[in-house]
Amino acid sequence: MERTPRAILFLFLLLLVDPGVAQNTTTGKADEFHVGVILNLGSLVGKVARTSISLAVKDFYAVHQIYSTKLVLHFRDSMASDVKAASAAIELLDNYKLQAIIGPQKSSEAVFISKIGNITQVPTVSFTATSPSLTSDTMPYFVRATLNDSAQVNSIASLVKAYGWREVVLVYENTDYGRGILPYLISALQESDVHVPYQCVIPPSATSEIMMQELYKLMTMQTRVFVVHMSSTMTYLLFTKAKEAGMMDKGFAWITTNGVANIIDSLNPSVTEVMNGVLGVRYHVPKSKKLDSFSIRWNRMYQQDNPDESPFNKLSIVGLRAYDTIWALAQAAEKVGISSAPNKQPWSIKNSTCLESMVISPNGPKLLAAIVQNKFRGISGDFDLTDKQLKVSVFQIINVVGRGWREIGFWSVKSGLSRQLNQNGLKTTGSASMLDLNPVIWPGESTEIPRGWEIPINGKKLRVGVHTSNCPEFIKTFRDPVTNVTSASGLSVDIFEEAIKRLPFALTYEYLAFDTADTATTGSYNDFIYQVYLQKYDIAVGDITVRYNRSLYVDFTVPYTESGVGMIVPVKENMIKNMWIFLKPLSTGMWFGSIIFFIYTGVVAWLLEYLNGNQHVHGPFSLKQVGITMFFSIFEEKEKLERFLSRIVLLVWMFVFLVLTSSYTASFASMLTVQQLSPTVTDVHELQRKGEYVGFHRGSYIEGLLVDIGFEKSKMRPYETQEDFAAALSKGSKDGGIAALVHEIPYIKLFLAKYSKGYTMVGPIYKSAGFAFALPKQSPLRAEMSRAILNITGEDSINEIEKKWIYQNSHQHEDKIDGSGAITFESFGGLFLLTGIVTTCSLAVAMLMNLYKKYQQNAWSKEDDQNECVHGQQGENGDSQEEQGDQNSNEHGNCSDIEKQTTLTVQLSSNTE
């Protein structure tokens, strides 16, 4: 009884201090933290998000039972209307004094609600609004609990580049969501050298008829790669009609952004079936046991919330983001708590509107800071809102197959495209290549990678512009007066038609002659090529030179002729007046090599004879010895060779010497008898210094080139035909003609094929790219035609075509002999190697034999010394007579030794002979 008054007094004081705390103490309930949830509850995304949010609140407070705050959710249906979403936000703020708003589902809804949040300082957290236009600069209280749409553009560009596609068409809905990604996606594609020739805009209220009209427009274009950025509802309508139009067959490629790919698991199987073959880019969620357990509980709860829904619906990434968002908000609410400070009134209530009557949340700044500072590992992966949006991590590339999808690879900022992931990160092979991805089943159940473009079946034939050349061997056009059909012939036409045959697809075409009357042009090649830029021709065929100024408005294939600019000049006969002409048959290296081997062979032969005791090579060193050495190398019988090895050395050397002298004689005789022809001019600047006249083809860019070199226009003369060229060259500069004709090498080859005598080519004096075909900028046909031309020029086909029209590949005078035709040391390397080996081996054998003889002589000397010692001991033991007899015998022995030495010497001498 004594404690009762004290307890009553304690509760009374607690009520005075903080009625809310006293209420929690008595009731044991946590403070309510009101949160508004605005979703399109009739949509698939809204239903998935609602189940995830409800389950997140349940799971969070089951784990954190002692928290002093608890989220109280107030769901409102926006019905896909921006106005109703904004109205719901105002109603919740006015009735429940919200602390935070979750889930403006569309980007347009997020714009309205975020502006309201800025006024009331109530944080707005969205896990589905991905438009890049929603930035923290203009919306400080907006937090994006997902990735920005612009985060995926580099992965899409890398994917397009990996498959070698040069053009894509963007298909998007005309909403804030659809338009927001465009500048970022186009920029990323351009950085990867991918062109966007067309953008297909679908209105959000598009009917089946409107959708089919847009698809038929796409079918008339060449591009067959499409990037789709639309909502799931519009995407289903698009692919349903695309399948009806035949655009889901072989040859087409479709890529969807993460807006659809993220919820591919939740889509009805009927939707995925019409999307078979489509590639998708979506956020990557790492697998875990926690995620598997959560998926089971989520599916059970989703069926309870939506009993009439199809059982095929599964948890998507959107649901995981919604779940993690609630956990982040609940932790931030517990950290901030419920403020006891009264809400502030931003404006006077007098004559106020509904917006002006709303109050400012005192907890707003603190709650916003707590949300963005919260970092944890959620079910969807790392959840970090430091930048008021999730950071770019890893994207998953998927391929829709059957009623599901299969994994193709991954993409990350650091490593680009990759086939698979491991624990340490991306496992890549380096560059972005389609070889780094798993195989794809494309539309039409094809495993062949789409080329990315096709000539439309219902389109017109390929319009081929042709222009008659002043050299009809290259191209000449004809027009049938009855059918009015244009035909063409020539080297350029043959190469074009051969390239068309080698394309990996059938292509029909028609020739259109360049008519200066119809185009009101001067008829120059620049005007002809400009028609391609004006889209009157799909390709221009002829002897078209690749020039920088032309490449500004058209693209060129690889050249199909030789490149460069040269000169055609007359030739003159040279008189041989060189006193050292006898040295020219052999190169410098050959002269030095021959002299060295000449001396070496003579020295070795002399050494061999010297070691053998030849009397002709013994004696003091003198000029006679040097002469003998030299003659040994030339004349085998000049001096008597007494050794067999010497004869072998000289025999091999005489064979080499005979071949060398024969070759020298033939080369020298050719130099003296063959007519010497050389160009009259070898340098274009020499013509300029001498003030000579030069010619060029009228209308050619060569005129500008000569002006750039420094020629005066008065010294330049234009000509039309090859006959004019030949006549002007034959006259010469002083008789009204020209000293040289400056022309492109393909034309020079044609000229020399006709006028093979009296003229030659000098150069090239200037580099050019050669002849090629012109196509519109970013034409997909350019790469295929270039590959076909490379295939032609790499085979004998180009030679056959040139022989047909130019008679022979080239004609250049090759009867001028200079140092380049001299006999080189390398050409006789085998012979010199042979004589070198034989000579060296012979010398080595001779020296070994000489050492062996000296060794035998030393052995004989030692044996004679031992015999003398034995005779001396026997003489000391006899009498004096015997000593006298021994004396006589010793004297007789000495005489015998002298006779033996003399006999040995004579014998050795006879042996050597």
PDB file of N, CA and C in Angstrom, residues 58-118:
ATOM      1  N   LYS A  58       6.922  -7.009 -41.797  1.00  0.00           N
ATOM      2  CA  LYS A  58       6.721  -8.156 -40.915  1.00  0.00           C
ATOM      3  C   LYS A  58       8.051  -8.770 -40.487  1.00  0.00           C
ATOM      4  N   ASP A  59       8.975  -8.969 -41.459  1.00  0.00           N
ATOM      5  CA  ASP A  59      10.259  -9.589 -41.142  1.00  0.00           C
ATOM      6  C   ASP A  59      11.131  -8.667 -40.287  1.00  0.00           C
ATOM      7  N   PHE A  60      11.097  -7.371 -40.566  1.00  0.00           N
ATOM      8  CA  PHE A  60      11.975  -6.455 -39.846  1.00  0.00           C
ATOM      9  C   PHE A  60      11.635  -6.401 -38.363  1.00  0.00           C
ATOM     10  N   TYR A  61      10.368  -6.258 -38.047  1.00  0.00           N
ATOM     11  CA  TYR A  61      10.001  -6.111 -36.637  1.00  0.00           C
ATOM     12  C   TYR A  61       9.909  -7.444 -35.918  1.00  0.00           C
ATOM     13  N   ALA A  62       9.955  -8.535 -36.685  1.00  0.00           N
ATOM     14  CA  ALA A  62      10.096  -9.840 -36.039  1.00  0.00           C
ATOM     15  C   ALA A  62      11.518 -10.016 -35.527  1.00  0.00           C
ATOM     16  N   VAL A  63      12.465  -9.374 -36.203  1.00  0.00           N
ATOM     17  CA  VAL A  63      13.861  -9.441 -35.787  1.00  0.00           C
ATOM     18  C   VAL A  63      14.172  -8.364 -34.758  1.00  0.00           C
ATOM     19  N   HIS A  64      13.593  -7.174 -34.909  1.00  0.00           N
ATOM     20  CA  HIS A  64      13.864  -6.036 -34.023  1.00  0.00           C
ATOM     21  C   HIS A  64      12.617  -5.735 -33.190  1.00  0.00           C
ATOM     22  N   GLN A  65      12.330  -6.583 -32.240  1.00  0.00           N
ATOM     23  CA  GLN A  65      11.117  -6.440 -31.441  1.00  0.00           C
ATOM     24  C   GLN A  65      11.217  -5.335 -30.400  1.00  0.00           C
ATOM     25  N   ILE A  66      12.431  -4.957 -30.031  1.00  0.00           N
ATOM     26  CA  ILE A  66      12.590  -3.972 -28.954  1.00  0.00           C
ATOM     27  C   ILE A  66      12.732  -2.553 -29.491  1.00  0.00           C
ATOM     28  N   TYR A  67      12.562  -2.354 -30.806  1.00  0.00           N
ATOM     29  CA  TYR A  67      12.684  -1.013 -31.361  1.00  0.00           C
ATOM     30  C   TYR A  67      11.557  -0.128 -30.825  1.00  0.00           C
ATOM     31  N   SER A  68      11.865   1.138 -30.655  1.00  0.00           N
ATOM     32  CA  SER A  68      10.897   2.088 -30.108  1.00  0.00           C
ATOM     33  C   SER A  68      10.020   2.710 -31.175  1.00  0.00           C
ATOM     34  N   THR A  69      10.326   2.444 -32.452  1.00  0.00           N
ATOM     35  CA  THR A  69       9.512   2.974 -33.550  1.00  0.00           C
ATOM     36  C   THR A  69       9.039   1.826 -34.407  1.00  0.00           C
ATOM     37  N   LYS A  70       7.948   2.070 -35.090  1.00  0.00           N
ATOM     38  CA  LYS A  70       7.404   1.061 -35.984  1.00  0.00           C
ATOM     39  C   LYS A  70       6.734   1.750 -37.161  1.00  0.00           C
ATOM     40  N   LEU A  71       7.091   1.260 -38.354  1.00  0.00           N
ATOM     41  CA  LEU A  71       6.500   1.839 -39.556  1.00  0.00           C
ATOM     42  C   LEU A  71       5.021   1.461 -39.652  1.00  0.00           C
ATOM     43  N   VAL A  72       4.238   2.479 -39.959  1.00  0.00           N
ATOM     44  CA  VAL A  72       2.808   2.267 -40.223  1.00  0.00           C
ATOM     45  C   VAL A  72       2.576   2.667 -41.674  1.00  0.00           C
ATOM     46  N   LEU A  73       2.202   1.691 -42.513  1.00  0.00           N
ATOM     47  CA  LEU A  73       2.086   1.910 -43.944  1.00  0.00           C
ATOM     48  C   LEU A  73       0.668   2.292 -44.316  1.00  0.00           C
ATOM     49  N   HIS A  74       0.567   3.258 -45.239  1.00  0.00           N
ATOM     50  CA  HIS A  74      -0.724   3.708 -45.756  1.00  0.00           C
ATOM     51  C   HIS A  74      -0.664   3.590 -47.292  1.00  0.00           C
ATOM     52  N   PHE A  75      -1.264   2.550 -47.851  1.00  0.00           N
ATOM     53  CA  PHE A  75      -1.220   2.292 -49.287  1.00  0.00           C
ATOM     54  C   PHE A  75      -2.275   3.131 -50.013  1.00  0.00           C
ATOM     55  N   ARG A  76      -1.883   3.660 -51.165  1.00  0.00           N
ATOM     56  CA  ARG A  76      -2.790   4.382 -52.042  1.00  0.00           C
ATOM     57  C   ARG A  76      -2.525   3.938 -53.490  1.00  0.00           C
ATOM     58  N   ASP A  77      -3.594   3.849 -54.270  1.00  0.00           N
ATOM     59  CA  ASP A  77      -3.506   3.414 -55.668  1.00  0.00           C
ATOM     60  C   ASP A  77      -3.478   4.635 -56.582  1.00  0.00           C
ATOM     61  N   SER A  78      -2.403   4.768 -57.344  1.00  0.00           N
ATOM     62  CA  SER A  78      -2.278   5.904 -58.265  1.00  0.00           C
ATOM     63  C   SER A  78      -3.032   5.675 -59.567  1.00  0.00           C
ATOM     64  N   MET A  79      -3.375   4.415 -59.872  1.00  0.00           N
ATOM     65  CA  MET A  79      -4.085   4.061 -61.095  1.00  0.00           C
ATOM     66  C   MET A  79      -3.370   4.581 -62.345  1.00  0.00           C
ATOM     67  N   ALA A  80      -2.037   4.610 -62.278  1.00  0.00           N
ATOM     68  CA  ALA A  80      -1.193   5.046 -63.400  1.00  0.00           C
ATOM     69  C   ALA A  80      -1.452   6.485 -63.795  1.00  0.00           C
ATOM     70  N   SER A  81      -1.952   7.304 -62.863  1.00  0.00           N
ATOM     71  CA  SER A  81      -2.255   8.709 -63.146  1.00  0.00           C
ATOM     72  C   SER A  81      -1.349   9.598 -62.300  1.00  0.00           C
ATOM     73  N   ASP A  82      -0.719  10.553 -62.940  1.00  0.00           N
ATOM     74  CA  ASP A  82       0.143  11.483 -62.212  1.00  0.00           C
ATOM     75  C   ASP A  82      -0.666  12.342 -61.259  1.00  0.00           C
ATOM     76  N   VAL A  83      -1.856  12.742 -61.684  1.00  0.00           N
ATOM     77  CA  VAL A  83      -2.699  13.612 -60.850  1.00  0.00           C
ATOM     78  C   VAL A  83      -3.182  12.855 -59.615  1.00  0.00           C
ATOM     79  N   LYS A  84      -3.635  11.620 -59.816  1.00  0.00           N
ATOM     80  CA  LYS A  84      -4.113  10.843 -58.677  1.00  0.00           C
ATOM     81  C   LYS A  84      -2.971  10.504 -57.720  1.00  0.00           C
ATOM     82  N   ALA A  85      -1.774  10.297 -58.249  1.00  0.00           N
ATOM     83  CA  ALA A  85      -0.634  10.032 -57.379  1.00  0.00           C
ATOM     84  C   ALA A  85      -0.321  11.261 -56.529  1.00  0.00           C
ATOM     85  N   ALA A  86      -0.333  12.449 -57.136  1.00  0.00           N
ATOM     86  CA  ALA A  86      -0.069  13.680 -56.388  1.00  0.00           C
ATOM     87  C   ALA A  86      -1.181  13.947 -55.387  1.00  0.00           C
ATOM     88  N   SER A  87      -2.432  13.691 -55.801  1.00  0.00           N
ATOM     89  CA  SER A  87      -3.564  13.890 -54.888  1.00  0.00           C
ATOM     90  C   SER A  87      -3.477  12.963 -53.686  1.00  0.00           C
ATOM     91  N   ALA A  88      -3.061  11.726 -53.917  1.00  0.00           N
ATOM     92  CA  ALA A  88      -2.914  10.779 -52.813  1.00  0.00           C
ATOM     93  C   ALA A  88      -1.833  11.226 -51.845  1.00  0.00           C
ATOM     94  N   ALA A  89      -0.759  11.775 -52.369  1.00  0.00           N
ATOM     95  CA  ALA A  89       0.322  12.247 -51.507  1.00  0.00           C
ATOM     96  C   ALA A  89      -0.149  13.403 -50.629  1.00  0.00           C
ATOM     97  N   ILE A  90      -0.901  14.329 -51.217  1.00  0.00           N
ATOM     98  CA  ILE A  90      -1.402  15.472 -50.435  1.00  0.00           C
ATOM     99  C   ILE A  90      -2.362  15.000 -49.352  1.00  0.00           C
ATOM    100  N   GLU A  91      -3.225  14.053 -49.730  1.00  0.00           N
ATOM    101  CA  GLU A  91      -4.201  13.538 -48.755  1.00  0.00           C
ATOM    102  C   GLU A  91      -3.504  12.839 -47.591  1.00  0.00           C
ATOM    103  N   LEU A  92      -2.480  12.057 -47.873  1.00  0.00           N
ATOM    104  CA  LEU A  92      -1.764  11.357 -46.797  1.00  0.00           C
ATOM    105  C   LEU A  92      -1.001  12.337 -45.912  1.00  0.00           C
ATOM    106  N   LEU A  93      -0.392  13.322 -46.533  1.00  0.00           N
ATOM    107  CA  LEU A  93       0.348  14.314 -45.741  1.00  0.00           C
ATOM    108  C   LEU A  93      -0.585  15.108 -44.827  1.00  0.00           C
ATOM    109  N   ASP A  94      -1.775  15.367 -45.305  1.00  0.00           N
ATOM    110  CA  ASP A  94      -2.716  16.175 -44.525  1.00  0.00           C
ATOM    111  C   ASP A  94      -3.368  15.368 -43.403  1.00  0.00           C
ATOM    112  N   ASN A  95      -3.648  14.093 -43.651  1.00  0.00           N
ATOM    113  CA  ASN A  95      -4.395  13.288 -42.670  1.00  0.00           C
ATOM    114  C   ASN A  95      -3.495  12.554 -41.686  1.00  0.00           C
ATOM    115  N   TYR A  96      -2.312  12.139 -42.138  1.00  0.00           N
ATOM    116  CA  TYR A  96      -1.496  11.287 -41.280  1.00  0.00           C
ATOM    117  C   TYR A  96      -0.152  11.914 -40.901  1.00  0.00           C
ATOM    118  N   LYS A  97       0.099  13.122 -41.374  1.00  0.00           N
ATOM    119  CA  LYS A  97       1.383  13.775 -41.060  1.00  0.00           C
ATOM    120  C   LYS A  97       2.542  12.825 -41.366  1.00  0.00           C
ATOM    121  N   LEU A  98       2.634  12.431 -42.617  1.00  0.00           N
ATOM    122  CA  LEU A  98       3.622  11.430 -43.031  1.00  0.00           C
ATOM    123  C   LEU A  98       5.044  11.876 -42.722  1.00  0.00           C
ATOM    124  N   GLN A  99       5.888  10.868 -42.395  1.00  0.00           N
ATOM    125  CA  GLN A  99       7.310  11.099 -42.206  1.00  0.00           C
ATOM    126  C   GLN A  99       8.109  10.792 -43.489  1.00  0.00           C
ATOM    127  N   ALA A 100       7.554   9.948 -44.381  1.00  0.00           N
ATOM    128  CA  ALA A 100       8.222   9.563 -45.627  1.00  0.00           C
ATOM    129  C   ALA A 100       7.192   9.029 -46.596  1.00  0.00           C
ATOM    130  N   ILE A 101       7.535   9.090 -47.875  1.00  0.00           N
ATOM    131  CA  ILE A 101       6.687   8.558 -48.933  1.00  0.00           C
ATOM    132  C   ILE A 101       7.517   7.549 -49.731  1.00  0.00           C
ATOM    133  N   ILE A 102       6.901   6.388 -50.008  1.00  0.00           N
ATOM    134  CA  ILE A 102       7.587   5.324 -50.740  1.00  0.00           C
ATOM    135  C   ILE A 102       6.795   5.007 -52.008  1.00  0.00           C
ATOM    136  N   GLY A 103       7.551   4.816 -53.095  1.00  0.00           N
ATOM    137  CA  GLY A 103       7.012   4.174 -54.271  1.00  0.00           C
ATOM    138  C   GLY A 103       6.278   4.980 -55.299  1.00  0.00           C
ATOM    139  N   PRO A 104       6.521   6.221 -55.580  1.00  0.00           N
ATOM    140  CA  PRO A 104       5.989   6.747 -56.844  1.00  0.00           C
ATOM    141  C   PRO A 104       6.502   5.857 -57.968  1.00  0.00           C
ATOM    142  N   GLN A 105       5.578   5.109 -58.578  1.00  0.00           N
ATOM    143  CA  GLN A 105       5.999   4.026 -59.471  1.00  0.00           C
ATOM    144  C   GLN A 105       6.582   4.535 -60.771  1.00  0.00           C
ATOM    145  N   LYS A 106       5.989   5.560 -61.349  1.00  0.00           N
ATOM    146  CA  LYS A 106       6.476   6.100 -62.608  1.00  0.00           C
ATOM    147  C   LYS A 106       7.328   7.337 -62.363  1.00  0.00           C
ATOM    148  N   SER A 107       8.213   7.602 -63.318  1.00  0.00           N
ATOM    149  CA  SER A 107       9.087   8.770 -63.189  1.00  0.00           C
ATOM    150  C   SER A 107       8.294  10.061 -63.210  1.00  0.00           C
ATOM    151  N   SER A 108       7.230  10.100 -64.004  1.00  0.00           N
ATOM    152  CA  SER A 108       6.402  11.312 -64.049  1.00  0.00           C
ATOM    153  C   SER A 108       5.697  11.532 -62.728  1.00  0.00           C
ATOM    154  N   GLU A 109       5.245  10.464 -62.059  1.00  0.00           N
ATOM    155  CA  GLU A 109       4.635  10.598 -60.742  1.00  0.00           C
ATOM    156  C   GLU A 109       5.660  11.073 -59.721  1.00  0.00           C
ATOM    157  N   ALA A 110       6.881  10.558 -59.847  1.00  0.00           N
ATOM    158  CA  ALA A 110       7.926  10.948 -58.896  1.00  0.00           C
ATOM    159  C   ALA A 110       8.243  12.434 -58.987  1.00  0.00           C
ATOM    160  N   VAL A 111       8.101  13.007 -60.186  1.00  0.00           N
ATOM    161  CA  VAL A 111       8.372  14.438 -60.341  1.00  0.00           C
ATOM    162  C   VAL A 111       7.388  15.255 -59.518  1.00  0.00           C
ATOM    163  N   PHE A 112       6.090  14.944 -59.612  1.00  0.00           N
ATOM    164  CA  PHE A 112       5.075  15.685 -58.864  1.00  0.00           C
ATOM    165  C   PHE A 112       5.241  15.506 -57.362  1.00  0.00           C
ATOM    166  N   ILE A 113       5.365  14.263 -56.944  1.00  0.00           N
ATOM    167  CA  ILE A 113       5.414  13.986 -55.507  1.00  0.00           C
ATOM    168  C   ILE A 113       6.696  14.524 -54.890  1.00  0.00           C
ATOM    169  N   SER A 114       7.809  14.494 -55.635  1.00  0.00           N
ATOM    170  CA  SER A 114       9.066  15.011 -55.100  1.00  0.00           C
ATOM    171  C   SER A 114       8.996  16.518 -54.865  1.00  0.00           C
ATOM    172  N   LYS A 115       8.262  17.217 -55.729  1.00  0.00           N
ATOM    173  CA  LYS A 115       8.098  18.656 -55.509  1.00  0.00           C
ATOM    174  C   LYS A 115       7.303  18.929 -54.236  1.00  0.00           C
ATOM    175  N   ILE A 116       6.301  18.086 -53.985  1.00  0.00           N
ATOM    176  CA  ILE A 116       5.566  18.211 -52.720  1.00  0.00           C
ATOM    177  C   ILE A 116       6.477  17.890 -51.544  1.00  0.00           C
ATOM    178  N   GLY A 117       7.320  16.862 -51.719  1.00  0.00           N
ATOM    179  CA  GLY A 117       8.266  16.512 -50.663  1.00  0.00           C
ATOM    180  C   GLY A 117       9.263  17.623 -50.394  1.00  0.00           C
ATOM    181  N   ASN A 118       9.660  18.349 -51.438  1.00  0.00           N
ATOM    182  CA  ASN A 118      10.587  19.473 -51.226  1.00  0.00           C
ATOM    183  C   ASN A 118       9.954  20.561 -50.365  1.00  0.00           C
TER     184      ASN A 118
END
